[in-house]
PDB file of C-alpha atoms and ligand atoms in Angstrom:
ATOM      1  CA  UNK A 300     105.705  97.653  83.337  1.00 75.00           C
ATOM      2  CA  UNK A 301     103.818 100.944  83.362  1.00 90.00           C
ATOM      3  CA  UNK A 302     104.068 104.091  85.835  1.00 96.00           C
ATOM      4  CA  UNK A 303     101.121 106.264  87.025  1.00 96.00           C
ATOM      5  CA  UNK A 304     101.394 109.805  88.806  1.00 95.00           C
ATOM      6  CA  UNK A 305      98.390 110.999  90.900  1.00 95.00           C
ATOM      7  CA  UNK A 306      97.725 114.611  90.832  1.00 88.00           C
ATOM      8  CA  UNK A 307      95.425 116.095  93.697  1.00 69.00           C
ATOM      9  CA  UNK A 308      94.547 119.818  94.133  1.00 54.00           C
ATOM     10  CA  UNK A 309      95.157 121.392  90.440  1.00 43.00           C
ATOM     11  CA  UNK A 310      95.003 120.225  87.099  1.00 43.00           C
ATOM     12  CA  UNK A 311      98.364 118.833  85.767  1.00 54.00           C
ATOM     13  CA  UNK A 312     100.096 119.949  82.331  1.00 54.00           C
ATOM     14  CA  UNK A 313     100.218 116.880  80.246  1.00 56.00           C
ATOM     15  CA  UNK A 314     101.972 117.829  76.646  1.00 57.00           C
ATOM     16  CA  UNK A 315      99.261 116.569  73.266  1.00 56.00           C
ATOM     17  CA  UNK A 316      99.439 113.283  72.335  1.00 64.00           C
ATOM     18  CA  UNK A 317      97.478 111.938  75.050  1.00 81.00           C
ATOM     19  CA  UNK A 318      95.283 109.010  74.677  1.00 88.00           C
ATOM     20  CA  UNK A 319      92.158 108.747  77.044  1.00 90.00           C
ATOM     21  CA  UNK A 320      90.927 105.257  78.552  1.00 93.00           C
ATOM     22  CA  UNK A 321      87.981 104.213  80.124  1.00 95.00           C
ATOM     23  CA  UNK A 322      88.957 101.636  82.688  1.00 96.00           C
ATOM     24  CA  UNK A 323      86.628  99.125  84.532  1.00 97.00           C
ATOM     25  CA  UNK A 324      86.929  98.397  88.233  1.00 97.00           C
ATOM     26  CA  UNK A 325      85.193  96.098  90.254  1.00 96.00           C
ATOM     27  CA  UNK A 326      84.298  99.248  92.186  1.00 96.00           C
ATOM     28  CA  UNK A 327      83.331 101.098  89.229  1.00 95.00           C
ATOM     29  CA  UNK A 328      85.233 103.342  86.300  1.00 95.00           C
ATOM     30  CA  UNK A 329      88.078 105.519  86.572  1.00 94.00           C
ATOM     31  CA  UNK A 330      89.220 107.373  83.116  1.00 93.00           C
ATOM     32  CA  UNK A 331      92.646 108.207  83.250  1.00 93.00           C
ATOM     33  CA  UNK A 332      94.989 109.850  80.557  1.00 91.00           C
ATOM     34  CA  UNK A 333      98.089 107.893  78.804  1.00 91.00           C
ATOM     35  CA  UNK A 334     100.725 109.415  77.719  1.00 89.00           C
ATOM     36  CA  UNK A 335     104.250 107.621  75.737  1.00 89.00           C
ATOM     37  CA  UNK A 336     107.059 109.270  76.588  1.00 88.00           C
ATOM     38  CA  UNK A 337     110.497 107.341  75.276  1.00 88.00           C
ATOM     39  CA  UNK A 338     108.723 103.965  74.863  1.00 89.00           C
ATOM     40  CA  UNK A 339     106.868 104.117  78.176  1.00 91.00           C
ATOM     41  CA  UNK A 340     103.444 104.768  79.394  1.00 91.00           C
ATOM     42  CA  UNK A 341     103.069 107.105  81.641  1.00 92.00           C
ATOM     43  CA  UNK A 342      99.551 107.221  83.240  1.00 93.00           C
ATOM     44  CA  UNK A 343      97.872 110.312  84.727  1.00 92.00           C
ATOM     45  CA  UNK A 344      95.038 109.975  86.950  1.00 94.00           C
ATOM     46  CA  UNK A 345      93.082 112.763  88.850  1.00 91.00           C
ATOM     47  CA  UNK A 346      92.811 111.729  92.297  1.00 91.00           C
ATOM     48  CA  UNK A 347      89.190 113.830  92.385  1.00 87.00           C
ATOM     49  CA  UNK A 348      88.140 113.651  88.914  1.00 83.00           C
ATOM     50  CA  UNK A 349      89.071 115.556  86.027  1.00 75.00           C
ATOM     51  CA  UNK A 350      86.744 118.616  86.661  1.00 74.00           C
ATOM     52  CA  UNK A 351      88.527 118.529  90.636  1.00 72.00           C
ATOM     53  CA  UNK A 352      84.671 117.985  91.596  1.00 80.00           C
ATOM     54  CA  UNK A 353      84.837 114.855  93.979  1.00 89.00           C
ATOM     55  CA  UNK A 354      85.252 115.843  97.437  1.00 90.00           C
ATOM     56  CA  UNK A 355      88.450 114.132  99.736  1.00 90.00           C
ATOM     57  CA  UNK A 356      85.665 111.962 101.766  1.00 90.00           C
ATOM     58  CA  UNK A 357      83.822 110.815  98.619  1.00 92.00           C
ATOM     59  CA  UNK A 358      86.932 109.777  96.439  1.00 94.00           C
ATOM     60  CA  UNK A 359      86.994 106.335  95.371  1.00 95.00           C
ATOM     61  CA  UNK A 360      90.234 105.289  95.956  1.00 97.00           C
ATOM     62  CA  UNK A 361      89.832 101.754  96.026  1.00 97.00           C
ATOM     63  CA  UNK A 362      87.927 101.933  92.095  1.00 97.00           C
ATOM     64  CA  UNK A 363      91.176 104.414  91.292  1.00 97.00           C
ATOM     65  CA  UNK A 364      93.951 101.998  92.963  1.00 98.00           C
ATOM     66  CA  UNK A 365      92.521  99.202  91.109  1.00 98.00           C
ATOM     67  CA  UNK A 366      92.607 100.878  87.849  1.00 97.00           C
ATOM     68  CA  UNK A 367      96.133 101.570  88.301  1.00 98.00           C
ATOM     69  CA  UNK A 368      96.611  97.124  88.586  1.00 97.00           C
ATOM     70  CA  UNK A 369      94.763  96.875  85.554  1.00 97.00           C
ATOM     71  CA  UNK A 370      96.499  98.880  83.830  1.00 97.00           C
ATOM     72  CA  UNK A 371      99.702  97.315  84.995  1.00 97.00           C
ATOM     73  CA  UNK A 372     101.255 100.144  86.800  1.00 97.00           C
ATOM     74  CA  UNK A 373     103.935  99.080  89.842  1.00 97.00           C
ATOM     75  CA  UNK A 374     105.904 102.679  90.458  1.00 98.00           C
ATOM     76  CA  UNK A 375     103.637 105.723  91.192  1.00 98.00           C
ATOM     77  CA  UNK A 376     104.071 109.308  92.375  1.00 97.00           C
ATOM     78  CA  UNK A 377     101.086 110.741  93.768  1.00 96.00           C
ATOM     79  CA  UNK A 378     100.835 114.583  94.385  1.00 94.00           C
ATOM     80  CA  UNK A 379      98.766 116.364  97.197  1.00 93.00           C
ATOM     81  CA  UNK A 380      98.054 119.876  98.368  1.00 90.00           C
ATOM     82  CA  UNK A 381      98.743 119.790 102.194  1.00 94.00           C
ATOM     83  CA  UNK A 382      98.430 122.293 105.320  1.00 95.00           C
ATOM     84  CA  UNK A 383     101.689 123.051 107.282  1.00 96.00           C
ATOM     85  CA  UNK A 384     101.497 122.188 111.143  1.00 97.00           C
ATOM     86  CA  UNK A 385     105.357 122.847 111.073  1.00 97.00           C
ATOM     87  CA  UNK A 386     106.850 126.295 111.491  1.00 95.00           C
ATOM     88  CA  UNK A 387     109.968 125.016 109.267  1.00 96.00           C
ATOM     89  CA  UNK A 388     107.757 123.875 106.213  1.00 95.00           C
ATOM     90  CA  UNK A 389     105.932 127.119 105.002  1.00 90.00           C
ATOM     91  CA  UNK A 390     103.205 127.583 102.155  1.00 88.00           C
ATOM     92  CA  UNK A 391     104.776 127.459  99.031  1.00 88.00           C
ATOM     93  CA  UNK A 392     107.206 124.822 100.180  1.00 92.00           C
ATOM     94  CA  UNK A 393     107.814 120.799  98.822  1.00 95.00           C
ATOM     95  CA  UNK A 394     107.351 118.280 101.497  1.00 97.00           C
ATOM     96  CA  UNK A 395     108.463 114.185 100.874  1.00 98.00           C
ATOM     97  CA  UNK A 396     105.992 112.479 102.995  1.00 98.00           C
ATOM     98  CA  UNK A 397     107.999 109.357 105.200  1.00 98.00           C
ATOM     99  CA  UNK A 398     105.273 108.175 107.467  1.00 98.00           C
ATOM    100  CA  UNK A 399     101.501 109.050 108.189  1.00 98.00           C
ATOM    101  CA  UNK A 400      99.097 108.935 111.042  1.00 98.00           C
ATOM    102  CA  UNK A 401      95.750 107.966 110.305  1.00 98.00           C
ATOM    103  CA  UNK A 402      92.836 110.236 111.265  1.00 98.00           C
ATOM    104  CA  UNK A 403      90.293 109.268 108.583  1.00 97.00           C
ATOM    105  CA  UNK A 404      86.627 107.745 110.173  1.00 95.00           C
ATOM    106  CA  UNK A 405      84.239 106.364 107.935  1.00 93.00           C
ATOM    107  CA  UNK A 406      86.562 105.215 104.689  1.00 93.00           C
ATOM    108  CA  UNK A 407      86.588 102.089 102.753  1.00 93.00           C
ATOM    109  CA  UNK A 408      90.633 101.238 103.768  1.00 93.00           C
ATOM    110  CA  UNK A 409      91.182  98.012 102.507  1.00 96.00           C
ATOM    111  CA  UNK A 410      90.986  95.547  99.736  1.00 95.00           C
ATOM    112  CA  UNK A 411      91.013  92.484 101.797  1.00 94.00           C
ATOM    113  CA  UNK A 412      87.797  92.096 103.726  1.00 91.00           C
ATOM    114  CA  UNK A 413      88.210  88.613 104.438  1.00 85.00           C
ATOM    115  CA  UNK A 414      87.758  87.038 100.860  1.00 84.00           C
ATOM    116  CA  UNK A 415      91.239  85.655 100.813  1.00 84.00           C
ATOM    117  CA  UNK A 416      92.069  85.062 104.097  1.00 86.00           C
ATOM    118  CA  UNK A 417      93.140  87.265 106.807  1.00 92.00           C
ATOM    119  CA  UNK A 418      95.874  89.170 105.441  1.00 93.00           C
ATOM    120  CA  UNK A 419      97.781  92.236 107.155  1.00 95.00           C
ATOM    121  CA  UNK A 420      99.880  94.691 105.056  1.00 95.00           C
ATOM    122  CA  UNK A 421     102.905  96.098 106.346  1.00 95.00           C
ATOM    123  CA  UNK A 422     103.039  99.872 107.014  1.00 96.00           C
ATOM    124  CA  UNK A 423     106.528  99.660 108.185  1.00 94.00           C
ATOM    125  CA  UNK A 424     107.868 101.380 104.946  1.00 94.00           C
ATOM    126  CA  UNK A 425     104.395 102.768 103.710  1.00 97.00           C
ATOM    127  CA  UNK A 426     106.334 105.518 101.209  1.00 98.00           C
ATOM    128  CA  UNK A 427     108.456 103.623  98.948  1.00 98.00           C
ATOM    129  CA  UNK A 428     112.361 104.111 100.113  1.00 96.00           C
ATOM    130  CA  UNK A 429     113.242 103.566  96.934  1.00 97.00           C
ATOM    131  CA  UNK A 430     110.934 106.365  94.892  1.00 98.00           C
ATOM    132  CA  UNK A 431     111.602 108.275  97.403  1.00 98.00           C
ATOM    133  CA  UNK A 432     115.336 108.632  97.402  1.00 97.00           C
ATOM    134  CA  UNK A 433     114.999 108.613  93.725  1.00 97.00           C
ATOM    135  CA  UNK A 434     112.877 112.012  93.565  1.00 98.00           C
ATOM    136  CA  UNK A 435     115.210 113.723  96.248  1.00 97.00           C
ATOM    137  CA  UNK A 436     118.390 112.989  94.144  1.00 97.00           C
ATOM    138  CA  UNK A 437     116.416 114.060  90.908  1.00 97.00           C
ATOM    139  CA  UNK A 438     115.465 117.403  92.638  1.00 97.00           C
ATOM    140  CA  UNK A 439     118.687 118.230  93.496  1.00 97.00           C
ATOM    141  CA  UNK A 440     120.111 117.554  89.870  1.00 96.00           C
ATOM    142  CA  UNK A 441     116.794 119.574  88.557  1.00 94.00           C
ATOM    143  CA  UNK A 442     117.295 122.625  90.920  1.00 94.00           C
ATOM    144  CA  UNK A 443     113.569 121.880  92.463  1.00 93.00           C
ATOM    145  CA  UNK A 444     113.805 122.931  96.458  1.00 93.00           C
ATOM    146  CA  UNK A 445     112.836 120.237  98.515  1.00 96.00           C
ATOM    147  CA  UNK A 446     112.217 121.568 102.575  1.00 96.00           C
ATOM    148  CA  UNK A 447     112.265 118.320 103.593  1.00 97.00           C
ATOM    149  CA  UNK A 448     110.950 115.496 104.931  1.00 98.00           C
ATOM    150  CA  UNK A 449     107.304 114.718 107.030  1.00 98.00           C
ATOM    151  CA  UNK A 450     104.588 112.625 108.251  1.00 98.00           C
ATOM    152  CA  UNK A 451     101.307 113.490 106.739  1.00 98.00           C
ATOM    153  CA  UNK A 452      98.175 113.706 109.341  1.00 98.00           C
ATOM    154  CA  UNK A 453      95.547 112.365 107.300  1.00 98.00           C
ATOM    155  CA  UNK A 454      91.854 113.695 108.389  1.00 98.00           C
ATOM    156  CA  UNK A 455      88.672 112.520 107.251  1.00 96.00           C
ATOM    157  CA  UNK A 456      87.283 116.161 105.688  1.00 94.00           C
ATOM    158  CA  UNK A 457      85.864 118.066 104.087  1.00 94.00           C
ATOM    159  CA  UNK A 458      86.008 120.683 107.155  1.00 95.00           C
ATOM    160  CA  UNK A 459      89.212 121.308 108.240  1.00 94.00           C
ATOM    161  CA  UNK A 460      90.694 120.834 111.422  1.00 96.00           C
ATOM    162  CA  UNK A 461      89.880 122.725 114.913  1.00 96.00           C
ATOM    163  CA  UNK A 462      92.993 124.576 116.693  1.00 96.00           C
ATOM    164  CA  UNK A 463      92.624 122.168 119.199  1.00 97.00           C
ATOM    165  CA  UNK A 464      93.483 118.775 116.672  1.00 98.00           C
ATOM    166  CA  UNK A 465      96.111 120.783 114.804  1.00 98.00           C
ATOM    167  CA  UNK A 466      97.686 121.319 118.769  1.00 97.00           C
ATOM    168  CA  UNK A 467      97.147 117.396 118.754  1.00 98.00           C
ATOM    169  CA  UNK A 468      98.679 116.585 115.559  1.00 98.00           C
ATOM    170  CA  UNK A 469     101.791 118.444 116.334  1.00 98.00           C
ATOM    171  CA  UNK A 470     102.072 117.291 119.795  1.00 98.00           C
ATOM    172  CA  UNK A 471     101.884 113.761 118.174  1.00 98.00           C
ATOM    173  CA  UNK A 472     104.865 114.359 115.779  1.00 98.00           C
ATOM    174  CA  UNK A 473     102.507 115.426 112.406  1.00 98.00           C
ATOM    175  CA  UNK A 474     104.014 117.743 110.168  1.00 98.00           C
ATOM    176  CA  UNK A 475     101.940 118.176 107.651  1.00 98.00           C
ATOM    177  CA  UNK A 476      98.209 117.808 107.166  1.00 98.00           C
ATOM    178  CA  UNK A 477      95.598 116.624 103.919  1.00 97.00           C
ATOM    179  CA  UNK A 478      92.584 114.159 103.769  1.00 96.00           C
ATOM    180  CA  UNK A 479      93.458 112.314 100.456  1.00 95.00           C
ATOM    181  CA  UNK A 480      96.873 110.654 101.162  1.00 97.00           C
ATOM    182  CA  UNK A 481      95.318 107.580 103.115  1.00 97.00           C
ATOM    183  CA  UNK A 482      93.801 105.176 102.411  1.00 97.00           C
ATOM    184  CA  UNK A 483      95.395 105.781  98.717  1.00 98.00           C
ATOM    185  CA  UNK A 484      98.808 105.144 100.015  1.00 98.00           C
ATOM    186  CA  UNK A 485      97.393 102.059 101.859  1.00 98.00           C
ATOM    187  CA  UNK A 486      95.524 100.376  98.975  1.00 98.00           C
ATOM    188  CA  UNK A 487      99.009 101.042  96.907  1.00 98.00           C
ATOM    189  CA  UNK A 488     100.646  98.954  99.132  1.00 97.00           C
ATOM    190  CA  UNK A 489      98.191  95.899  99.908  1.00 97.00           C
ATOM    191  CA  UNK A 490      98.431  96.036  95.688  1.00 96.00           C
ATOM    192  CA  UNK A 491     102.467  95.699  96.181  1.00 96.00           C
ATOM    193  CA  UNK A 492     102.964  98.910  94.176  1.00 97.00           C
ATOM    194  CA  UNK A 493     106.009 101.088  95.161  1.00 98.00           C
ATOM    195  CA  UNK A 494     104.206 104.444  96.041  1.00 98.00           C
ATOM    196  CA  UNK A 495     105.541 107.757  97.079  1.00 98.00           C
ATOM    197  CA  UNK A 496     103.878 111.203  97.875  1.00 98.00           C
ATOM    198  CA  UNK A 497     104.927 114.675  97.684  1.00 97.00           C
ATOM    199  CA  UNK A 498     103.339 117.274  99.497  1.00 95.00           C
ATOM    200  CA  UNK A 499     102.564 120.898  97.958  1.00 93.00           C
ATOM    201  CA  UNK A 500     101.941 123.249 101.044  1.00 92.00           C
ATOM    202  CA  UNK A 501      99.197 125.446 100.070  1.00 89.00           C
ATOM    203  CA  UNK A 502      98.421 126.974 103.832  1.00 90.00           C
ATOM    204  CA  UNK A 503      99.272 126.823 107.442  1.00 92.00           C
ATOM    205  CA  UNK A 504      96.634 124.734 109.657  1.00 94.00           C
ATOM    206  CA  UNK A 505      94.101 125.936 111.870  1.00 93.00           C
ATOM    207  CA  UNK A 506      95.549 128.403 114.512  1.00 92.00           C
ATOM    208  CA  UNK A 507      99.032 129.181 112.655  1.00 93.00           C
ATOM    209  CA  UNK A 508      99.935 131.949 110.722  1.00 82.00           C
ATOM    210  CA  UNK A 509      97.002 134.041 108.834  1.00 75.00           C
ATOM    211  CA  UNK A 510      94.971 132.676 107.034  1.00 71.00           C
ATOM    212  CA  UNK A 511      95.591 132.739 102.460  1.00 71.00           C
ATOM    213  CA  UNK A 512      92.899 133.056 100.094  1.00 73.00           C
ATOM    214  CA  UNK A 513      92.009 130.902  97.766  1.00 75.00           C
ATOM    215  CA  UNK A 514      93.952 132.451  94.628  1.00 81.00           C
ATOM    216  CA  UNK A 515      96.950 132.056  96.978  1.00 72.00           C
ATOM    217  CA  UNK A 516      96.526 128.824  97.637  1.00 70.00           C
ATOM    218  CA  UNK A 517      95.830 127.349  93.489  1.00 75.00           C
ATOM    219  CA  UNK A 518      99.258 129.559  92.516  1.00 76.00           C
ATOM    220  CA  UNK A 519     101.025 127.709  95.411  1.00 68.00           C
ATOM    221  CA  UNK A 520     100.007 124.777  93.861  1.00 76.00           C
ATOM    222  CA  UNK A 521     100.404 125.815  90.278  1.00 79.00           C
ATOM    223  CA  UNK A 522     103.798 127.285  90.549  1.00 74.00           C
ATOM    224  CA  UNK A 523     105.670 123.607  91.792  1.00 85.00           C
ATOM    225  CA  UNK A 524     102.585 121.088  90.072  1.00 84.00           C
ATOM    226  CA  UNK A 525     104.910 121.367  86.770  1.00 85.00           C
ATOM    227  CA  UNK A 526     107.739 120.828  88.353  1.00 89.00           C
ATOM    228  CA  UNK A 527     107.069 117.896  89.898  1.00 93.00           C
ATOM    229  CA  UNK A 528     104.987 116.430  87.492  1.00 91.00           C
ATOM    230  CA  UNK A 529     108.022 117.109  85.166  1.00 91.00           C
ATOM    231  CA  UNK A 530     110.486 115.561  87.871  1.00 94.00           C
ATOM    232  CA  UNK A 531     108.705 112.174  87.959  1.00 95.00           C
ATOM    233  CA  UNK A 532     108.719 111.656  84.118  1.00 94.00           C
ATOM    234  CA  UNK A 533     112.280 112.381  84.622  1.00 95.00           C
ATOM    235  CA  UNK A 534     112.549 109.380  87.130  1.00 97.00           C
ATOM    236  CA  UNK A 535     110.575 107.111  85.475  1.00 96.00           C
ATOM    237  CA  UNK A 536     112.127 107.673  81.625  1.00 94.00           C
ATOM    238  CA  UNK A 537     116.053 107.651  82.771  1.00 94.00           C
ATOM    239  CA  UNK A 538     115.790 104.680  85.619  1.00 93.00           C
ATOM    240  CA  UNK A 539     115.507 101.351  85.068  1.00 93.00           C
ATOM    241  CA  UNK A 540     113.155 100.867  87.971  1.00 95.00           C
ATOM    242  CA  UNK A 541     112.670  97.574  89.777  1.00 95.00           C
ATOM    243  CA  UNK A 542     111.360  96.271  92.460  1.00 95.00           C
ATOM    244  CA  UNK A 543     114.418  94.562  93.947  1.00 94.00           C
ATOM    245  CA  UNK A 544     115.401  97.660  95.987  1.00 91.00           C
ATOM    246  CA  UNK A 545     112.103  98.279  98.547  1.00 95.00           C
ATOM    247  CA  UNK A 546     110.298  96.299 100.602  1.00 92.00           C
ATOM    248  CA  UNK A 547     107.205  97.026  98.554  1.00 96.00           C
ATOM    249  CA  UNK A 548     106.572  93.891  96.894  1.00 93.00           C
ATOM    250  CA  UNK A 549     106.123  91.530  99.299  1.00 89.00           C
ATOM    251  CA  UNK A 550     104.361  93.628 102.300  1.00 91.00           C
ATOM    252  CA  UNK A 551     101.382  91.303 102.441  1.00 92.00           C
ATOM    253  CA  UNK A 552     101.238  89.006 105.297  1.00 89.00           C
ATOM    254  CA  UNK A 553      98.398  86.414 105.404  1.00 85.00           C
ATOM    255  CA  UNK A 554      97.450  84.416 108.204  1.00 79.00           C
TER     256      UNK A 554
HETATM  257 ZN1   ZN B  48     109.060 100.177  96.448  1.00 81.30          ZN
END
């Protein structure tokens, strides 16, 4: 049983004694770093490369998912630098994603084109409840400030958003806003992994508050990346994590 964490905006701090692997996909390669820590793997993987140099729209999630099922990974945290639509969650802040709505266009967002069956994956717990309460707890005990809780608005990128969507988004109960989270949590699921996301708020949307610069916006995202990567090892060294408590394994309906 092996555990992964996804790191988006930012480079992550992994400690020496890192081993690098090369992993084959049917959807092409995906290096990713491996680190034992207390008799487990843990398994870092850059959402947009190593050198941060693949843009949101152009990620290959599915090639990255699927390197994660090779490996044998079933709990992941995933990391991702988000844009506040929410006056209570401001820059700087930690956001626990529980839901998202799906504004992406043009994406690959599925493993399951028709090879198998018809099969329909359930998005009625897409952020594992389990991970979830799991980091929450942990950040308490660690001193880490979480602000709370929020559905991510995922957009298809790389612009950002116009006034007018980011008026839509909150009107339509979004909290927070990114263009990596889906389909990445989606493929996580139709692959039964338990999957959760944490949000790093580097800037307010469109329209709100002034706008940061771009040094503001990488120490945002520096200043909480170690804790949180740091939080998750936590989880996944002192838990005996199973499946037996989510709905995770198991979301897969085929017809
Ligand atoms: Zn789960």
């Amino acid at each position: 049983m092996k555990f992964a964490i996804i790191g988006g905006t930012g480079v992550y701090d992994v400690a020496s004694k890192t081993r690098v692997e090369q992993v084959t996909t049917p959807y092409g390669d995906v290096e990713v770093d491996i680190q034992n820590i207390e008799g487990k793997d843990i398994i870092f993987l850059a959402r947009h490369g190593k050198q941060h140099s693949t843009p949101p729209h152009m990620i290959n999630f599915k090639a990255n998912m699927w390197a994660l099922k090779e490996l044998g990974v079933k709990f992941v945290y995933a990391t991702a630098a988000v844009g506040s639509c929410n006056s209570n969650f401001k820059p700087g802040d930690i956001v626990v994603f529980n839901d998202f709505l799906d504004f992406t266009k043009v994406r690959p967002i599925t493993f399951y084109d028709g090879n198998e069956g018809v099969i329909h994956t359930s998005m009625a717990d897409p952020y594992c409840q389990n991970l979830r309460k799991l980091f929450i707890t942990a950040a308490k005990e660690e001193g880490v400030k979480i602000a709370g809780e929020g559905i991510y608005v995922c957009t298809e990128g790389p612009r950002f958003e116009t006034s007018a969507e980011i008026r839509m988004f909150q009107k339509m109960g979004g909290d927070v806003v990114g263009m990596t989270n889906v389909p990445e949590v989606v493929l996580a699921k139709e692959l039964e992994m338990c999957y959760a996301a944490v949000g790093i708020i580097t800037n307010w949307c469109t329209g709100l508050g002034e706008e940061l610069d771009k040094e503001e916006i990488l120490s945002a995202v520096e200043r909480n990346k170690a804790a949180l990567t740091n939080l998750f090892i936590k989880i996944f060294v002192t838990n005996n994590l199973s499946q037996e408590q989510c709905h995770c394994k198991g979301a897969l309906m085929k017809l």
